[in-house]
Coordinates of C-alpha atoms in Angstrom, one line a residue:
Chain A
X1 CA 124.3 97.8 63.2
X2 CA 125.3 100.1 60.6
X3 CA 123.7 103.3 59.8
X4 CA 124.9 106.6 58.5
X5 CA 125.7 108.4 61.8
X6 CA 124.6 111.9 62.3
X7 CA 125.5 114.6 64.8
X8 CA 126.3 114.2 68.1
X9 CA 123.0 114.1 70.4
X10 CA 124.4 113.3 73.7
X11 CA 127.9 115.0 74.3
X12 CA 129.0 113.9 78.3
X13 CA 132.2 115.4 79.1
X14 CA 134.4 115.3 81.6
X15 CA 131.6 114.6 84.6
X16 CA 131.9 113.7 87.8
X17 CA 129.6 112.2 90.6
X18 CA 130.2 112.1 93.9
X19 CA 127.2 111.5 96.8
X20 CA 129.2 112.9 100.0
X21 CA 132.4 111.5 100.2
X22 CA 131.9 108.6 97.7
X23 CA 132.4 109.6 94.5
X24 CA 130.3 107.5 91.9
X25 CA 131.6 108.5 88.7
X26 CA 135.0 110.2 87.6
X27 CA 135.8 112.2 84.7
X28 CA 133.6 110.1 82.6
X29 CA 133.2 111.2 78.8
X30 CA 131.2 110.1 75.8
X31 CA 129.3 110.4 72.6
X32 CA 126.4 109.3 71.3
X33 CA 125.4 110.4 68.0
X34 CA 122.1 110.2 65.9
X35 CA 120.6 106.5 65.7
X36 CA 123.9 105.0 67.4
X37 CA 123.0 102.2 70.1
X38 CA 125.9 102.4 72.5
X39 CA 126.2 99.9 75.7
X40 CA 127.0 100.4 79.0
X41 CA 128.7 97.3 80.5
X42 CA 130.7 97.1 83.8
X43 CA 130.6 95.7 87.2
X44 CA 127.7 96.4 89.7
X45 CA 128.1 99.8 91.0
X46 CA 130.6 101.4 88.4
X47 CA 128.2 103.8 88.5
X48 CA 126.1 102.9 85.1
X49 CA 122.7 103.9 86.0
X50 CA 124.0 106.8 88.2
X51 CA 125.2 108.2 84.5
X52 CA 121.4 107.2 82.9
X53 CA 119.9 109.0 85.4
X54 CA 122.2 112.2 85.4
X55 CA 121.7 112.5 81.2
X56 CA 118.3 112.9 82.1
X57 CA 118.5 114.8 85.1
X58 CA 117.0 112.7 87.3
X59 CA 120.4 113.1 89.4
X60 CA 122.1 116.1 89.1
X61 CA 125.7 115.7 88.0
X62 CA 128.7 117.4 90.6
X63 CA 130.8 119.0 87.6
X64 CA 131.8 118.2 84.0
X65 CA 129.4 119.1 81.6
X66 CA 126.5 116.9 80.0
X67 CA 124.4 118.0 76.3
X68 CA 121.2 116.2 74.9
X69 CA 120.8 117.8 71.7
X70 CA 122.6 121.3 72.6
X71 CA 121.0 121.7 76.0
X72 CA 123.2 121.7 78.8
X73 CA 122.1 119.2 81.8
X74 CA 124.2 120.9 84.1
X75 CA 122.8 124.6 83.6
X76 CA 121.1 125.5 86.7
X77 CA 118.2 127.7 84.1
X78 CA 118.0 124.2 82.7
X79 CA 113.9 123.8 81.1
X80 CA 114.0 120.3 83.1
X81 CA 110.8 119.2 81.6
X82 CA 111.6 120.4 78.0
X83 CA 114.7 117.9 78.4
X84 CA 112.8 115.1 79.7
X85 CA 110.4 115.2 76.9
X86 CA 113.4 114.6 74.9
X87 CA 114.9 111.6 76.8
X88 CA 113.1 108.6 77.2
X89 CA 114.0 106.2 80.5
X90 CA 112.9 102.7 80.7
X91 CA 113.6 101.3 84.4
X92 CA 114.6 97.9 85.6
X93 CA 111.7 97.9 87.7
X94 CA 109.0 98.5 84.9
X95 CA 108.0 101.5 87.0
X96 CA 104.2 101.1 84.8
X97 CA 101.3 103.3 86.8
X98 CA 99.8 100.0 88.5
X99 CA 96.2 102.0 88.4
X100 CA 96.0 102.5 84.5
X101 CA 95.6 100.1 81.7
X102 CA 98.3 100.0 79.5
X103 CA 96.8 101.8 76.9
X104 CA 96.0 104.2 79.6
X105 CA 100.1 104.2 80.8
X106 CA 101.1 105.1 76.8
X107 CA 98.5 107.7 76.4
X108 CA 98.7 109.6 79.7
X109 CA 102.1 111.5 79.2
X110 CA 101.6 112.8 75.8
X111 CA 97.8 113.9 76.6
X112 CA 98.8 115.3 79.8
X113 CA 101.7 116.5 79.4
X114 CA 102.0 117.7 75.5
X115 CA 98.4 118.4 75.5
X116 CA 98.3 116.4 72.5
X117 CA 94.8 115.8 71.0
X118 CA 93.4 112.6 72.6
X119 CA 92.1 110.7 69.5
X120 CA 95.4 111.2 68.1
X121 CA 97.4 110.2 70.9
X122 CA 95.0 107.0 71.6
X123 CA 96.1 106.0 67.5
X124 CA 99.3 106.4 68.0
X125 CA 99.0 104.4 71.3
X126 CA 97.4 101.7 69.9
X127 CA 100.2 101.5 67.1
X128 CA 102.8 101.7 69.6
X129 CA 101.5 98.2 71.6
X130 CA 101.0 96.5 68.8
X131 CA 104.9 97.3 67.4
X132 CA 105.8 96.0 70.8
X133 CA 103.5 93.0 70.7
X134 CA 100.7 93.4 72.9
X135 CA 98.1 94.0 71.0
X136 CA 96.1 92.4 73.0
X137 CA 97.1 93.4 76.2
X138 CA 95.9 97.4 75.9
X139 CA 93.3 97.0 78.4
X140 CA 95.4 95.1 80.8
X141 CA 96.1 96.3 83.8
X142 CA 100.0 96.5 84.8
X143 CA 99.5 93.9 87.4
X144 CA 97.9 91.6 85.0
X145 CA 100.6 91.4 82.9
X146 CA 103.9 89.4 83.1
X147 CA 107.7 91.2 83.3
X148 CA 108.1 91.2 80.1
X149 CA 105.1 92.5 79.0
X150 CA 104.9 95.1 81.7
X151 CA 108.6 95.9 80.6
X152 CA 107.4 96.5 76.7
X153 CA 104.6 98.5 77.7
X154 CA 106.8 101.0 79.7
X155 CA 109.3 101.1 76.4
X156 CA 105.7 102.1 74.3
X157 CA 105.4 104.8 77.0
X158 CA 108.1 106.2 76.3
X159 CA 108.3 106.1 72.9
X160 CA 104.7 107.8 72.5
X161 CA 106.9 111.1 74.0
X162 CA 108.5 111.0 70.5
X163 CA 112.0 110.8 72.5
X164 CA 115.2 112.2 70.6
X165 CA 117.2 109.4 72.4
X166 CA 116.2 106.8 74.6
X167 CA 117.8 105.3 77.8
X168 CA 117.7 102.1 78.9
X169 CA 118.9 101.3 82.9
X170 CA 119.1 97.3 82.7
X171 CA 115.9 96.6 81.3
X172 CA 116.1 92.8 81.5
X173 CA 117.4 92.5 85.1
X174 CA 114.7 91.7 86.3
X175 CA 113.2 89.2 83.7
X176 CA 113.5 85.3 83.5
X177 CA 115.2 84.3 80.1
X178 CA 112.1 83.4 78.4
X179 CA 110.8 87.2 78.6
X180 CA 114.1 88.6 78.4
X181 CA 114.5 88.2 74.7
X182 CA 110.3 89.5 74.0
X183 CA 112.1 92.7 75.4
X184 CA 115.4 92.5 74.0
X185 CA 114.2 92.2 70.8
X186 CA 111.4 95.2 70.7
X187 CA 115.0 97.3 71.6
X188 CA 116.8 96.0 68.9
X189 CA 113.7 96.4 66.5
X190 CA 114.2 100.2 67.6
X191 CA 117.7 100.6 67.1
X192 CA 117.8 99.1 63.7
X193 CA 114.7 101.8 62.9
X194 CA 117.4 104.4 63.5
X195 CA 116.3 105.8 67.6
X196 CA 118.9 106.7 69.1
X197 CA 119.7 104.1 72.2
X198 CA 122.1 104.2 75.2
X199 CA 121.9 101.1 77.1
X200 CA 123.6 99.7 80.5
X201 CA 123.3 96.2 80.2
X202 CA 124.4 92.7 81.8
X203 CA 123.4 91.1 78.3
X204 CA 126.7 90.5 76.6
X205 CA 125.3 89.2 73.7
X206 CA 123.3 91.3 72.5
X207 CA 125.4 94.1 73.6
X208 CA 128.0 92.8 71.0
X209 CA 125.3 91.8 68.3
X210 CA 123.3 95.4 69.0
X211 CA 125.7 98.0 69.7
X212 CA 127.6 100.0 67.6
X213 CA 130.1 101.1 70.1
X214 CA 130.8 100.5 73.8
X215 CA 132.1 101.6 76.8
X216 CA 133.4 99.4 80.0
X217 CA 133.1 101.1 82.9
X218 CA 134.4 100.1 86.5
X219 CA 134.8 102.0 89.7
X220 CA 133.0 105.4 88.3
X221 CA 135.7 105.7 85.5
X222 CA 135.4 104.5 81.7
X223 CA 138.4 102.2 81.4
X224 CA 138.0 101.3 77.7
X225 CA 135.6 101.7 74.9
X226 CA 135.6 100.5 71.5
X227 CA 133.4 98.6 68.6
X228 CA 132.0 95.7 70.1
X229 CA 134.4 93.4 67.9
X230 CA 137.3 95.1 69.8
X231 CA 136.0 95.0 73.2
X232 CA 134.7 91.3 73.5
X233 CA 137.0 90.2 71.1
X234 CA 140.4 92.4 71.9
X235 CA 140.1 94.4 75.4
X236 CA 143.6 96.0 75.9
X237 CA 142.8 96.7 79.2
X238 CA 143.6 93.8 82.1
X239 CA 140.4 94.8 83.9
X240 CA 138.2 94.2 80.8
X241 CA 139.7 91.3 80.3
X242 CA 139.3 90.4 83.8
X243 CA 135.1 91.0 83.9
X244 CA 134.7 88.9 80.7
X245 CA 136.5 86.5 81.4
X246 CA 134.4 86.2 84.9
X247 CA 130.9 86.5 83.4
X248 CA 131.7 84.8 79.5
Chain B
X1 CA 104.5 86.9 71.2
X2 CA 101.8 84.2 72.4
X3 CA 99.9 84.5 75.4
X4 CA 100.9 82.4 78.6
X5 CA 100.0 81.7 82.1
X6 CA 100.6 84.6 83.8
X7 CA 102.5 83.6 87.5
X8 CA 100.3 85.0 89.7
X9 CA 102.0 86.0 93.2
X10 CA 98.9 85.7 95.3
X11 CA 99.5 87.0 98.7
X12 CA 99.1 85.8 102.4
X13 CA 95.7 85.2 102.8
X14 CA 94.4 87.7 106.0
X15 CA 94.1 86.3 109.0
X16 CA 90.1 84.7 109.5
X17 CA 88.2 87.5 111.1
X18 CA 86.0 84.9 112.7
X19 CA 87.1 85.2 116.1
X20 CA 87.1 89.1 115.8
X21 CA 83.0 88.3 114.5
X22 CA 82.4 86.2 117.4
X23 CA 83.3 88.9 120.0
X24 CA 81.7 91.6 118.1
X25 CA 78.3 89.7 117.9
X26 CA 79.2 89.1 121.6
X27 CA 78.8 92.5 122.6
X28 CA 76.1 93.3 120.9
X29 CA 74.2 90.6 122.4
X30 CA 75.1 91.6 126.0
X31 CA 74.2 95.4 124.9
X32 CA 70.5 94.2 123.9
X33 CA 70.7 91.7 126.8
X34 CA 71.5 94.3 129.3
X35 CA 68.9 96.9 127.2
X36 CA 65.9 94.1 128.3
X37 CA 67.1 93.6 131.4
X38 CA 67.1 96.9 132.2
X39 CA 63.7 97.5 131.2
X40 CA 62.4 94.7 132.6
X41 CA 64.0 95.3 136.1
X42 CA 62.5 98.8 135.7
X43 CA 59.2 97.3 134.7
X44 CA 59.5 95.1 137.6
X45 CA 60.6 98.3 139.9
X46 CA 56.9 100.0 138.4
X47 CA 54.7 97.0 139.2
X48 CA 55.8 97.1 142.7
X49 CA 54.7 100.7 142.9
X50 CA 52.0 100.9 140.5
X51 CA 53.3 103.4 138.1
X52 CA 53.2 103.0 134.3
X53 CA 55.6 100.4 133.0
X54 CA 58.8 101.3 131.7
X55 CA 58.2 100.0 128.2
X56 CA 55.6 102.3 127.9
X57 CA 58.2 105.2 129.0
X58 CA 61.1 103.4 126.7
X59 CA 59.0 104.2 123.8
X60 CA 57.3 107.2 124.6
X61 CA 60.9 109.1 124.4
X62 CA 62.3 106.5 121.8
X63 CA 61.3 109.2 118.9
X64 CA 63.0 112.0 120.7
X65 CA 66.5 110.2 121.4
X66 CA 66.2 109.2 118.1
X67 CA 65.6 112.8 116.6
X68 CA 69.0 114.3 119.1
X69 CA 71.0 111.2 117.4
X70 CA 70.4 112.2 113.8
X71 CA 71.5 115.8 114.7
X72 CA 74.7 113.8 115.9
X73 CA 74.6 112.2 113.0
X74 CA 74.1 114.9 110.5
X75 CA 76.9 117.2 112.9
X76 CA 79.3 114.0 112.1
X77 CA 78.9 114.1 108.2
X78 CA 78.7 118.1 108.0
X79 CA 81.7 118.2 110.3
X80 CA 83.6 115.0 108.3
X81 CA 82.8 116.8 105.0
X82 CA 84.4 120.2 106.4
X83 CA 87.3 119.0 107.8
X84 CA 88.1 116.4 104.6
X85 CA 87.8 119.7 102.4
X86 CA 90.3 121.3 104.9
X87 CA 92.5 118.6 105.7
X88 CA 93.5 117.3 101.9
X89 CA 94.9 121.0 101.1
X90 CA 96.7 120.7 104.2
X91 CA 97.4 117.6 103.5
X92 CA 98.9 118.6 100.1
X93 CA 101.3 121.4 102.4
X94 CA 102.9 118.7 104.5
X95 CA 104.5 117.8 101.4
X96 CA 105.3 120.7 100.1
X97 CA 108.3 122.1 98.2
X98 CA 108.2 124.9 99.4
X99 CA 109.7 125.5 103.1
X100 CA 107.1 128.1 105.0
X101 CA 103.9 126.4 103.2
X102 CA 105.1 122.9 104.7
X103 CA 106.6 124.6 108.2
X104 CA 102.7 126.4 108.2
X105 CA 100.9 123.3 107.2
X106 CA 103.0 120.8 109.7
X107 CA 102.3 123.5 112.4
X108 CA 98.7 123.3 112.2
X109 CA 98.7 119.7 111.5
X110 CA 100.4 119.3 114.7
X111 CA 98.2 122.0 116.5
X112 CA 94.5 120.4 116.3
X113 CA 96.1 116.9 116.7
X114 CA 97.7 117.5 119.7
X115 CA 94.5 119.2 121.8
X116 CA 91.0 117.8 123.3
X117 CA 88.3 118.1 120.9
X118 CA 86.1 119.5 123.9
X119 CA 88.2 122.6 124.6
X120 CA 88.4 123.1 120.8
X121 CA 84.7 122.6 121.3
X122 CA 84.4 125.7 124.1
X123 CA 87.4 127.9 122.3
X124 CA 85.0 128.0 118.9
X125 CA 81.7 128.3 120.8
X126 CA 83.3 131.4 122.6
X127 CA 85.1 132.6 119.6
X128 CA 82.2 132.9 116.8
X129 CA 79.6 135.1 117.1
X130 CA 76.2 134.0 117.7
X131 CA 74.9 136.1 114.7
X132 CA 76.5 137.5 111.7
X133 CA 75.6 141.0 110.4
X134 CA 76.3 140.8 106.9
X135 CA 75.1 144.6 105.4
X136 CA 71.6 145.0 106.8
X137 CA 70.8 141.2 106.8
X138 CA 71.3 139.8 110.4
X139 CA 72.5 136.0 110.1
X140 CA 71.9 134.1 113.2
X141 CA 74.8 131.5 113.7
X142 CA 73.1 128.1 115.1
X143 CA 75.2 126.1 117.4
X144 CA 75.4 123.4 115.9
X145 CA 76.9 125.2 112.8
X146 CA 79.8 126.5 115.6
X147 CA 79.8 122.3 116.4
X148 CA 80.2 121.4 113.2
X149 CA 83.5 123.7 112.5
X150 CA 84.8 123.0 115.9
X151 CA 84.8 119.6 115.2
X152 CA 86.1 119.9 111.8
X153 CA 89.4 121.2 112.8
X154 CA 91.4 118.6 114.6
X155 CA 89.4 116.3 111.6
X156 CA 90.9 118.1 109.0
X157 CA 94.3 118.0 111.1
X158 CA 93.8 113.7 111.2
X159 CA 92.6 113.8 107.5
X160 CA 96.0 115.9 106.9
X161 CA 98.2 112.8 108.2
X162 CA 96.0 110.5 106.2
X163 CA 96.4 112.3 103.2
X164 CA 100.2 112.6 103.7
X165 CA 100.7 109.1 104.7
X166 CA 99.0 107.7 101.8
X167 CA 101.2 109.6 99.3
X168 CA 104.2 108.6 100.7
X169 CA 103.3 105.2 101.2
X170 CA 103.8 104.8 96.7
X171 CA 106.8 104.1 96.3
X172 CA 109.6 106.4 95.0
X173 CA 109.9 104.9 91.4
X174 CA 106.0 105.9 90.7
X175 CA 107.9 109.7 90.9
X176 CA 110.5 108.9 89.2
X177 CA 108.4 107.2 86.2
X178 CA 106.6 109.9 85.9
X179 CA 109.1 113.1 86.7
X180 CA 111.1 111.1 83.5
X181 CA 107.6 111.3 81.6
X182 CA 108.2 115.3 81.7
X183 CA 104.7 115.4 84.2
X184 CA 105.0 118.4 86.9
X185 CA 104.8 117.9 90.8
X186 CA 101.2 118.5 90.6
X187 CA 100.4 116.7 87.3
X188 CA 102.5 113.8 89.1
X189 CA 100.1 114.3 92.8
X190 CA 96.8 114.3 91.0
X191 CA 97.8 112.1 88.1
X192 CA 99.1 109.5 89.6
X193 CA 100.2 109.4 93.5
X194 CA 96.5 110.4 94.7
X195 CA 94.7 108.3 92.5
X196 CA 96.4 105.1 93.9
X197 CA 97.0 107.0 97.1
X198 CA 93.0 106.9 98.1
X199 CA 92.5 103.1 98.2
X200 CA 94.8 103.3 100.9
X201 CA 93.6 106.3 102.3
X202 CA 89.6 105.0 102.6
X203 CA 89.9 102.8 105.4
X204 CA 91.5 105.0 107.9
X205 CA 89.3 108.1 106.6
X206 CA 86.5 106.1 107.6
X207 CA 88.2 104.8 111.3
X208 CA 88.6 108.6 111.4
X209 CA 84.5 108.7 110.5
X210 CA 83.3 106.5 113.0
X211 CA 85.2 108.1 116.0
X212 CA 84.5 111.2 115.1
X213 CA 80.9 110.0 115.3
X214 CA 81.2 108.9 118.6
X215 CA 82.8 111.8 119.6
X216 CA 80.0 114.2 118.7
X217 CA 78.5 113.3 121.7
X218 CA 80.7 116.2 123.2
X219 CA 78.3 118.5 121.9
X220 CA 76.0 117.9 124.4
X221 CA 78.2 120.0 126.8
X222 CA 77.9 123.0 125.2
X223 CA 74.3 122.9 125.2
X224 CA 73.1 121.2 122.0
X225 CA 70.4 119.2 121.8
X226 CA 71.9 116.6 120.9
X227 CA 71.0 112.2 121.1
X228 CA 72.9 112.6 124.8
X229 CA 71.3 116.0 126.3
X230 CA 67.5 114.6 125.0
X231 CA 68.7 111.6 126.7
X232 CA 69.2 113.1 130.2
X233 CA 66.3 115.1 129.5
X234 CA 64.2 112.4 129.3
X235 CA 65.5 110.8 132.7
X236 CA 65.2 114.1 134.7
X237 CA 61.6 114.0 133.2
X238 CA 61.1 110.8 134.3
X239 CA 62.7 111.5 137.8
X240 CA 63.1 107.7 138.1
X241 CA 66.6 106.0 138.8
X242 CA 65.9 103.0 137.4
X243 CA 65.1 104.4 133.9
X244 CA 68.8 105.3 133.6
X245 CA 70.5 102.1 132.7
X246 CA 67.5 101.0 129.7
X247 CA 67.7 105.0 128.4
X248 CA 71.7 104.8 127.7
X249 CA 71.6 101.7 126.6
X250 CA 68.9 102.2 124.1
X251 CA 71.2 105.9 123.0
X252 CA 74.6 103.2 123.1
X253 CA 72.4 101.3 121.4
X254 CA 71.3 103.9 118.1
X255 CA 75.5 104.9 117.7
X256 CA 76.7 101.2 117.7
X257 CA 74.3 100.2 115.5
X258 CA 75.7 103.3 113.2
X259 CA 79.3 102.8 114.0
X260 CA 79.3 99.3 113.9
X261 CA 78.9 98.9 109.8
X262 CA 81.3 101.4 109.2
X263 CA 83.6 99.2 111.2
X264 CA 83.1 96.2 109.4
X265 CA 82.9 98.1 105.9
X266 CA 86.4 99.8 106.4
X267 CA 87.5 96.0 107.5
X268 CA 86.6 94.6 104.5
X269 CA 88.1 97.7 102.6
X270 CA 90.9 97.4 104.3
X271 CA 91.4 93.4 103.2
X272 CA 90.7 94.6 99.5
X273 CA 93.1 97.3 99.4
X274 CA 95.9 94.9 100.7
X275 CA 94.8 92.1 98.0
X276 CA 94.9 94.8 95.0
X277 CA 98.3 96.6 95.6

């Protein structure tokens, strides 16, 4: 996808993970700037979502140094919740408030939360399901609805936050093929409308069609990144080459 | 996107409650069975010795057994609704972030769990005063009020574990979701872990509801005149043995025909809230 890219919005540098002994990720560094869509790809447990979760601060990071849009991650006077309400997460696991309709599960954050005006909010809502096709679905309850459906309406969520970037920690895993692409293609909508996107991903297709740039990671380290043409086409490294030629 | 079947995972169907029916209606049938019995072995016991029938007796005190079981009844709600009030606060502390709050509500949790009701009972009798002089105005405290808070402490302590044990029965992700939302520990508690944490919660509150019902009963120790002392009352009056067995039975009778609804409503609760979630 090509659009004029703007200034950096998440800067990770140099960061490292470690939970006890184990240590998840290893002087791992990237950027993301304004309405890129960079991919994630790598083994199980290289230690993809653990970096989703520490950019939004969900785990804290052991050392190295994370930015979303100048704030620091790591700073222990960190505003937690101002940086939240800049990051958007969407979960494998949906993760949708099972005892509120979806229109409910859009509109709760930003009236709660922002203290947004609740007619307004409920607009904006609305809009949001229908861009993500489900329309019809806004008094549904999470249960009632299918994977896919459940995993749109937790994307709408949260959008409605007005996110700076969003995150996405294998979104499809879950989902049989058919509902798969329904979700696949509300994120590439987004990316092509300029939101910023950062997703780990087992979807090697549409990591090459959607992303501008990305990054193979294995064993907690990045071991190559590049333009999508140059890493599914050209890895230099043996161990890309290795894990695509296993799953392609 | 067009709308599809969706694949609905229906889950095990709970086991058939009809044995658990069968025994139930079993026991109350031997409880009226023995209740007629009773009397009519006591009404067999006064023909023999030409004293008024025990029917006659049954129902002469009938309105006054009945009277000392509604003030069981109305100790159980005040005391349920007290220690409810208490116990979700406490509740709340288990849970809390912050160390000496949760060390403080954990110790009392702990406290009125781990000690008889009756001596709790005694301790609070002893410990309130029997009037409160408030300025000039002299407040006489009844004892069933001193019941009623006696009572409500170890309930508020069993409401605490219910209260915690619901919230940590949602799973992780439902924090998670919503800490990522930018929502604050107690948006995230009141928001959304309580609301989904009380449909669990219900049926063992009421459990909790219908012992602690049975349990007022203990109040007759302490001198209240409750279902149980009106009860002996009305055999003493009597002075006649064979009165005993139809009186209790009728009292058994009033609390099982209290308790026994509750029972089968928290059942059925209990089968709903396992069908939703």
């Amino acid at each position: 996808m090509a659009h004029e890219l703007g200034s950096p919005v998440v800067v990770v540098r140099d960061v490292e993970k470690r939970f006890g002994n184990y240590t998840v990720l290893r002087e791992v560094s990237l950027t993301v700037r304004r309405g890129e869509t960079v991919c994630i790809i790598g083994p199980s447990g290289s230690g993809k979502s653990t970096l989703l979760r520490c950019i939004n601060g969900l785990v804290p990071i052991s050392s190295g140094s994370i930015t979303v849009g100048g704030r620091e991650v790591a700073d222990a006077k960190l505003d937690v919740r101002a940086l939240r309400r800049d990051v958007g997460i969407v979960f494998q696991q949906y993760n949708l408030f099972p005892h509120r309709t979806a229109l409910d599960n859009v509109m709760m954050a930003p009236v709660i939360v922002l203290h947004q005006n609740p007619a307004e909010v409920r607009a904006r809502a609305e809009a949001l399901l229908a861009k993500v096709g489900l329309a019809d679905k806004m008094a549904s309850y999470p249960g009632e609805l299918s994977g896919g459906q459940q995993q749109r309406v937790a994307i709408a969520r949260s959008l409605a936050m007005n996110p700076k970037v969003m995150l996405f920690d294998e979104v499809t895993a879950a989902l049989d093929p058919e509902t798969k692409k329904e979700v696949l293609i509300t994120i590439q909508a987004l990316a092509a409308e300029g939101m910023t996107c950062i997703l780990v991903t087992h979807e090697m297709g549409f990591a090459r069609r959607v992303a501008d740039h990305v990054y193979f990671t294995d064993g907690g380290v990045i071991v190559e990144h590049g333009t999508p043409e140059a890493i599914f086409s050209a890895p230099t490294q043996a161990r890309t080459r290795d894990f695509l030629d296993k799953i392609l | 996107m067009t709308a599809r079947p969706l694949a609905v995972l229906l889950p095990p169907r709970p086991e058939p409650t009809a044995p658990r029916l069968l025994a139930q209606t079993w026991l109350l049938a031997a409880l009226v069975l023995a209740l007629c019995a009773g009397t009519a072995w006591a009404q067999a016991v006064a023909q023999q010795t030409g004293r008024p029938g025990a029917l006659a007796i049954m129902l002469r005190w009938a309105p006054l057994i009945t009277s000392g079981f509604l003030l069981n009844v109305m100790v159980s709600v005040l005391a349920m609704a007290l220690g409810t009030l208490l116990g979700l606060p406490l509740g709340l502390s288990l849970i809390a972030r912050t160390r000496p709050l949760r060390l403080l509500g954990w110790g009392m949790t702990q406290f009125f769990r781990n000690v008889p009701w009756l001596v709790l009972l005694f301790y609070i009798m002893f410990l309130l005063p029997f009037e409160l002089h408030l300025g000039g105005l002299v407040l006489p405290v009844p004892a069933w009020f001193k019941a009623v808070i006696g009572l409500a402490l170890p309930v508020s302590a069993n409401v605490a574990e219910i209260v915690r044990g619901g919230m940590q029965s949602i799973p992780e992700p439902q924090w998670s979701a919503a800490d990522s939302l930018a929502f604050t520990r107690w948006q995230t508690i009141s928001r959304i872990i309580l609301p989904q944490a009380l449909r669990r919660m219900l049926p063992p509150w009421m459990n909790l509801y219908a012992i602690l019902t049975m349990a007022t009963t203990l109040i007759s120790v302490i001198g209240i005149q409750d279902g149980l002392t009106l009860t002996r009352a009305a055999i003493a009056a009597e002075s006649r043995p064979e009165l005993m067995v139809p009186m209790y039975i009728f009292l058994l009778l009033l609390f099982f025909a209290y308790c026994y609804p509750i029972a089968r409503l928290t059942l059925a609760l209990e089968r709903r809230v396992q069908v939703r979630i």
